[in-house]
Amino acid sequence: MKPMRPAELTETNFRAHQLDLQDYKDTRNNIAKVEEAIKSSIAIHIQPLIEEKRRFEILKVLKEQYEPTEDEMEEKALRQYKAVIKRSPRKGKINAWIEDFDHAYLAIKRLNMSESQDKHVQKDFLRSIEAVDPLYSRLHYSNIRNTTYRNLLSDFRTYLANSGRDDDSAVAHNFATFNGQGDKPADAEKPQDAGKKGEGSSPYCVCGLRHRMEKCWQLYPDLRPPNWKLNSKAMKKLKDFAAGSSTQAQMVRSIIEKNWKQGDERPQEYHVMALSFSASLDIPLKNCFIIDTGS
């Protein structure tokens, strides 16, 4: 608003009025420049629509012309969501992929699209991570009706953190082991002992020793070096953990069923431990690595 000339004109009032008047003129000039810049940047076919329009009317016209329709927003959100699903988590860090998936999910959720239904999203998530963790995916696929996407996401993140499998190399190894491809670790000749002081680089495994779970010699017979000997304490710790009801305990039981093969020759005490393990976890005897010493 243009400043009014003071009724009682004194030298002080006059100077203040002059300053206010100059600010007013500067503001008007700046607004005019912005308005001209807007008009000059608008496509020619839009020009007739904004002739003799006031500023707020120009902005309204532009919004009507360029704001995406609901169909366009849904198409873009769905395209991004499908792109994340199509991109395998193995091509990058799992946690980074999870963030991308969750961001894409929130986009379709805000638009209330049918693809954002909870069970549908859970299925998409589990199918996507199956490439890097088939055991987890298969175990949880049948439980979709009893949980939510948010709970599933939280559980998977906790599982990754607890197992130390939130990096590419660990995931690649686990996937290879699941498919029967043993890859001997570079430090295969070094004992897997409980961490000593200064050995804090590796997390504690579920067997109680300090190493990543996917490198555990108790769990993966194919990784064991020659002349490997049973660690009774670690096996007991593993047995107690696998008897639990947590997601990771279910994973350990599945790994046992997959990798402990019949005919794997071990000392007699190991056979006894295996038999006890099988009985307590209700694992079929044919899936364990026990030799019939009576024949």
Short mmCIF file of C-alpha atoms in Angstrom, two decimals:
data_model
loop_
_atom_site.label_atom_id
_atom_site.label_comp_id
_atom_site.label_asym_id
_atom_site.label_seq_id
_atom_site.Cartn_x
_atom_site.Cartn_y
_atom_site.Cartn_z
CA MET A 1 0.00 0.00 0.00
CA LYS A 2 1.25 3.45 -0.93
CA PRO A 3 2.29 5.42 2.18
CA MET A 4 0.08 8.40 3.02
CA ARG A 5 1.52 11.92 3.29
CA PRO A 6 1.58 12.87 7.00
CA ALA A 7 -0.93 15.55 8.03
CA GLU A 8 1.59 17.45 10.12
CA LEU A 9 4.66 17.73 7.97
CA THR A 10 7.81 18.14 9.95
CA GLU A 11 11.36 17.54 8.82
CA THR A 12 11.45 14.19 10.63
CA ASN A 13 8.08 13.07 9.29
CA PHE A 14 9.01 14.15 5.79
CA ARG A 15 12.22 12.13 5.78
CA ALA A 16 10.38 9.04 7.10
CA HIS A 17 7.68 9.49 4.44
CA GLN A 18 10.31 9.79 1.70
CA LEU A 19 11.94 6.54 2.82
CA ASP A 20 8.60 4.70 2.97
CA LEU A 21 7.67 6.06 -0.44
CA GLN A 22 10.97 4.88 -1.94
CA ASP A 23 10.47 1.39 -0.46
CA TYR A 24 7.00 1.30 -1.96
CA LYS A 25 8.32 2.27 -5.43
CA ASP A 26 11.13 -0.31 -5.23
CA THR A 27 8.68 -3.02 -4.28
CA ARG A 28 6.35 -2.08 -7.14
CA ASN A 29 9.23 -2.16 -9.61
CA ASN A 30 10.39 -5.57 -8.38
CA ILE A 31 6.88 -6.98 -8.64
CA ALA A 32 6.57 -5.64 -12.16
CA LYS A 33 9.87 -7.29 -13.10
CA VAL A 34 8.74 -10.63 -11.71
CA GLU A 35 5.42 -10.34 -13.51
CA GLU A 36 7.17 -9.55 -16.78
CA ALA A 37 9.56 -12.47 -16.27
CA ILE A 38 6.63 -14.81 -15.72
CA LYS A 39 4.83 -13.61 -18.83
CA SER A 40 7.94 -13.80 -21.01
CA SER A 41 8.69 -17.37 -19.91
CA ILE A 42 5.20 -18.68 -20.64
CA ALA A 43 4.65 -20.65 -23.80
CA ILE A 44 3.10 -18.75 -26.71
CA HIS A 45 -0.09 -20.81 -26.74
CA ILE A 46 -0.73 -19.81 -23.09
CA GLN A 47 -0.20 -16.08 -23.69
CA PRO A 48 -3.82 -15.36 -24.76
CA LEU A 49 -5.05 -16.91 -21.51
CA ILE A 50 -3.16 -14.45 -19.30
CA GLU A 51 -3.64 -11.19 -21.19
CA GLU A 52 -4.83 -8.40 -18.89
CA LYS A 53 -4.83 -10.78 -15.96
CA ARG A 54 -3.70 -9.82 -12.49
CA ARG A 55 -0.84 -11.67 -10.86
CA PHE A 56 -2.89 -14.09 -8.77
CA GLU A 57 -5.07 -14.76 -11.82
CA ILE A 58 -1.97 -15.56 -13.89
CA LEU A 59 -0.77 -18.04 -11.27
CA LYS A 60 -4.21 -19.64 -11.19
CA VAL A 61 -4.18 -20.07 -14.96
CA LEU A 62 -0.69 -21.59 -14.86
CA LYS A 63 -1.72 -24.02 -12.13
CA GLU A 64 -4.72 -25.16 -14.15
CA GLN A 65 -2.55 -25.62 -17.24
CA TYR A 66 0.51 -27.35 -15.74
CA GLU A 67 -0.53 -29.05 -12.51
CA PRO A 68 -0.53 -32.82 -13.16
CA THR A 69 -3.85 -34.54 -13.07
CA GLU A 70 -4.59 -37.26 -10.54
CA ASP A 71 -4.21 -39.88 -13.27
CA GLU A 72 -0.79 -38.51 -14.20
CA MET A 73 0.38 -38.51 -10.59
CA GLU A 74 -0.82 -42.09 -10.12
CA GLU A 75 0.90 -43.19 -13.32
CA LYS A 76 4.20 -41.62 -12.23
CA ALA A 77 4.03 -43.06 -8.69
CA LEU A 78 3.18 -46.55 -9.95
CA ARG A 79 5.97 -46.40 -12.53
CA GLN A 80 8.50 -45.54 -9.81
CA TYR A 81 7.16 -48.27 -7.52
CA LYS A 82 7.47 -50.94 -10.21
CA ALA A 83 10.96 -49.72 -11.11
CA VAL A 84 12.16 -50.28 -7.53
CA ILE A 85 10.64 -53.77 -7.48
CA LYS A 86 12.27 -54.62 -10.79
CA ARG A 87 15.68 -53.41 -9.59
CA SER A 88 17.25 -56.25 -7.67
CA PRO A 89 18.53 -55.40 -4.17
CA ARG A 90 21.70 -57.32 -5.02
CA LYS A 91 22.81 -54.47 -7.28
CA GLY A 92 23.33 -52.17 -4.31
CA LYS A 93 23.23 -51.98 -0.56
CA ILE A 94 20.16 -53.69 0.82
CA ASN A 95 19.34 -50.86 3.23
CA ALA A 96 19.53 -48.33 0.39
CA TRP A 97 17.13 -50.45 -1.67
CA ILE A 98 14.77 -50.76 1.31
CA GLU A 99 14.68 -46.96 1.61
CA ASP A 100 13.85 -46.66 -2.10
CA PHE A 101 11.10 -49.27 -1.81
CA ASP A 102 9.57 -47.60 1.23
CA HIS A 103 9.68 -44.17 -0.45
CA ALA A 104 7.95 -45.57 -3.56
CA TYR A 105 5.37 -47.33 -1.37
CA LEU A 106 4.54 -44.10 0.48
CA ALA A 107 4.00 -42.35 -2.86
CA ILE A 108 1.30 -44.81 -3.97
CA LYS A 109 -0.10 -44.94 -0.43
CA ARG A 110 -0.67 -41.16 -0.38
CA LEU A 111 -2.66 -41.50 -3.58
CA ASN A 112 -4.67 -44.37 -2.05
CA MET A 113 -3.94 -46.63 -5.01
CA SER A 114 -5.07 -50.26 -5.05
CA GLU A 115 -1.44 -51.38 -5.36
CA SER A 116 -0.77 -49.92 -1.91
CA GLN A 117 -2.98 -52.46 -0.14
CA ASP A 118 -0.96 -53.91 2.73
CA LYS A 119 -0.98 -57.57 1.70
CA HIS A 120 -0.14 -56.65 -1.88
CA VAL A 121 2.87 -54.59 -0.76
CA GLN A 122 4.08 -57.36 1.56
CA LYS A 123 4.04 -59.81 -1.35
CA ASP A 124 5.97 -57.39 -3.57
CA PHE A 125 8.54 -56.82 -0.83
CA LEU A 126 9.09 -60.51 -0.11
CA ARG A 127 9.30 -61.40 -3.80
CA SER A 128 11.93 -58.69 -4.27
CA ILE A 129 14.15 -59.77 -1.38
CA GLU A 130 13.83 -63.44 -2.32
CA ALA A 131 16.78 -62.97 -4.67
CA VAL A 132 19.04 -62.10 -1.74
CA ASP A 133 17.38 -64.00 1.10
CA PRO A 134 15.18 -66.87 -0.11
CA LEU A 135 14.90 -68.39 3.36
CA TYR A 136 13.49 -65.24 4.97
CA SER A 137 11.15 -64.63 2.05
CA ARG A 138 9.70 -68.14 2.09
CA LEU A 139 9.31 -68.27 5.86
CA HIS A 140 7.33 -65.03 5.95
CA TYR A 141 5.28 -65.39 2.79
CA SER A 142 2.76 -67.64 4.53
CA ASN A 143 2.46 -65.17 7.43
CA ILE A 144 1.30 -62.18 5.38
CA ARG A 145 -2.26 -62.30 6.73
CA ASN A 146 -1.01 -62.13 10.33
CA THR A 147 1.19 -59.05 10.09
CA THR A 148 1.52 -55.68 8.37
CA TYR A 149 3.98 -54.21 5.92
CA ARG A 150 5.37 -51.89 8.62
CA ASN A 151 5.95 -54.78 11.01
CA LEU A 152 7.49 -56.87 8.24
CA LEU A 153 9.84 -54.06 7.27
CA SER A 154 10.88 -53.50 10.88
CA ASP A 155 11.44 -57.22 11.41
CA PHE A 156 13.59 -57.54 8.29
CA ARG A 157 15.73 -54.55 9.25
CA THR A 158 16.25 -56.00 12.73
CA TYR A 159 17.08 -59.38 11.23
CA LEU A 160 19.69 -57.84 8.92
CA ALA A 161 21.27 -55.87 11.75
CA ASN A 162 21.38 -58.83 14.16
CA SER A 163 22.84 -61.22 11.62
CA GLY A 164 25.36 -58.71 10.26
CA ARG A 165 24.04 -59.32 6.76
CA ASP A 166 23.31 -55.77 5.67
CA ASP A 167 26.24 -55.58 3.26
CA ASP A 168 26.66 -56.91 -0.26
CA SER A 169 29.40 -59.47 0.37
CA ALA A 170 27.53 -61.12 3.23
CA VAL A 171 24.32 -61.36 1.22
CA ALA A 172 26.13 -62.81 -1.79
CA HIS A 173 27.71 -65.47 0.38
CA ASN A 174 24.45 -66.44 2.04
CA PHE A 175 22.71 -66.76 -1.32
CA ALA A 176 25.55 -68.93 -2.66
CA THR A 177 25.48 -71.15 0.43
CA PHE A 178 21.73 -71.62 0.16
CA ASN A 179 22.22 -72.88 -3.39
CA GLY A 180 24.90 -75.34 -2.36
CA GLN A 181 27.89 -73.31 -3.51
CA GLY A 182 30.52 -73.47 -0.79
CA ASP A 183 33.09 -70.72 -0.82
CA LYS A 184 35.93 -71.23 1.62
CA PRO A 185 36.80 -68.11 3.55
CA ALA A 186 40.27 -66.68 3.23
CA ASP A 187 40.86 -67.25 6.96
CA ALA A 188 39.65 -70.86 6.90
CA GLU A 189 42.71 -72.07 8.80
CA LYS A 190 42.16 -69.59 11.66
CA PRO A 191 40.10 -70.85 14.62
CA GLN A 192 36.68 -69.32 15.13
CA ASP A 193 37.08 -68.52 18.81
CA ALA A 194 35.15 -66.24 21.09
CA GLY A 195 36.33 -62.71 20.53
CA LYS A 196 39.40 -61.62 22.44
CA LYS A 197 40.21 -58.09 23.44
CA GLY A 198 40.79 -55.95 20.40
CA GLU A 199 38.81 -58.25 18.10
CA GLY A 200 35.74 -56.09 17.76
CA SER A 201 35.50 -55.96 13.97
CA SER A 202 33.11 -58.93 13.70
CA PRO A 203 29.77 -59.27 15.49
CA TYR A 204 28.90 -62.19 17.74
CA CYS A 205 27.22 -65.07 15.93
CA VAL A 206 24.22 -66.92 17.34
CA CYS A 207 26.66 -69.69 18.35
CA GLY A 208 28.35 -67.27 20.75
CA LEU A 209 31.60 -66.89 18.81
CA ARG A 210 32.79 -63.71 17.14
CA HIS A 211 32.21 -64.00 13.39
CA ARG A 212 29.41 -63.29 10.95
CA MET A 213 26.63 -65.84 10.96
CA GLU A 214 27.06 -66.64 7.27
CA LYS A 215 30.65 -67.73 8.04
CA CYS A 216 29.76 -69.94 11.00
CA TRP A 217 31.41 -73.37 10.80
CA GLN A 218 28.81 -74.76 13.18
CA LEU A 219 26.01 -73.87 10.75
CA TYR A 220 27.72 -74.46 7.40
CA PRO A 221 29.60 -77.78 7.15
CA ASP A 222 30.92 -76.90 3.69
CA LEU A 223 32.95 -74.05 5.19
CA ARG A 224 34.79 -76.15 7.76
CA PRO A 225 38.55 -76.53 7.24
CA PRO A 226 40.30 -79.93 7.44
CA ASN A 227 40.66 -81.43 10.92
CA TRP A 228 37.93 -79.17 12.25
CA LYS A 229 36.83 -80.11 15.76
CA LEU A 230 33.49 -79.63 17.42
CA ASN A 231 33.10 -76.70 19.79
CA SER A 232 30.64 -78.13 22.30
CA LYS A 233 29.88 -74.79 23.95
CA ALA A 234 29.19 -73.11 20.61
CA MET A 235 26.98 -76.02 19.51
CA LYS A 236 24.98 -75.85 22.75
CA LYS A 237 24.57 -72.09 22.33
CA LEU A 238 23.40 -72.65 18.75
CA LYS A 239 20.98 -75.37 19.87
CA ASP A 240 19.45 -73.17 22.56
CA PHE A 241 19.07 -70.27 20.14
CA ALA A 242 17.48 -72.36 17.38
CA ALA A 243 14.89 -73.69 19.82
CA GLY A 244 13.44 -70.20 20.15
CA SER A 245 10.46 -68.69 18.33
CA SER A 246 12.06 -65.56 16.85
CA THR A 247 12.44 -64.93 13.14
CA GLN A 248 16.17 -65.49 13.33
CA ALA A 249 15.64 -68.78 15.20
CA GLN A 250 13.39 -69.95 12.35
CA MET A 251 16.12 -68.97 9.90
CA VAL A 252 18.73 -70.96 11.84
CA ARG A 253 16.47 -74.03 11.84
CA SER A 254 15.99 -73.71 8.08
CA ILE A 255 19.75 -73.42 7.56
CA ILE A 256 20.27 -76.53 9.67
CA GLU A 257 17.74 -78.50 7.65
CA LYS A 258 19.36 -77.32 4.42
CA ASN A 259 23.03 -77.75 5.21
CA TRP A 260 23.48 -80.53 7.76
CA LYS A 261 23.65 -83.45 5.39
CA GLN A 262 23.46 -87.14 6.18
CA GLY A 263 26.80 -88.91 5.90
CA ASP A 264 28.93 -85.98 7.04
CA GLU A 265 31.61 -87.86 8.99
CA ARG A 266 32.34 -86.37 12.39
CA PRO A 267 33.58 -87.71 15.78
CA GLN A 268 31.13 -89.85 17.72
CA GLU A 269 30.48 -87.07 20.27
CA TYR A 270 29.37 -84.87 17.41
CA HIS A 271 26.84 -87.49 16.35
CA VAL A 272 25.38 -87.58 19.82
CA MET A 273 25.11 -83.78 19.87
CA ALA A 274 23.46 -83.84 16.45
CA LEU A 275 20.95 -86.44 17.54
CA SER A 276 20.07 -84.36 20.59
CA PHE A 277 19.82 -81.27 18.40
CA SER A 278 17.49 -83.02 15.97
CA ALA A 279 15.22 -84.29 18.71
CA SER A 280 14.90 -80.95 20.46
CA LEU A 281 14.18 -79.03 17.26
CA ASP A 282 11.93 -81.67 15.69
CA ILE A 283 14.14 -81.87 12.57
CA PRO A 284 13.71 -85.04 10.45
CA LEU A 285 16.57 -87.44 11.13
CA LYS A 286 17.23 -87.86 7.42
CA ASN A 287 18.18 -84.18 7.23
CA CYS A 288 20.89 -84.43 9.89
CA PHE A 289 24.55 -85.34 9.48
CA ILE A 290 24.46 -88.52 11.62
CA ILE A 291 26.18 -91.74 10.58
CA ASP A 292 24.66 -95.07 11.44
CA THR A 293 27.60 -96.49 13.37
CA GLY A 294 25.76 -99.74 14.03
CA SER A 295 25.89 -100.91 10.44
#
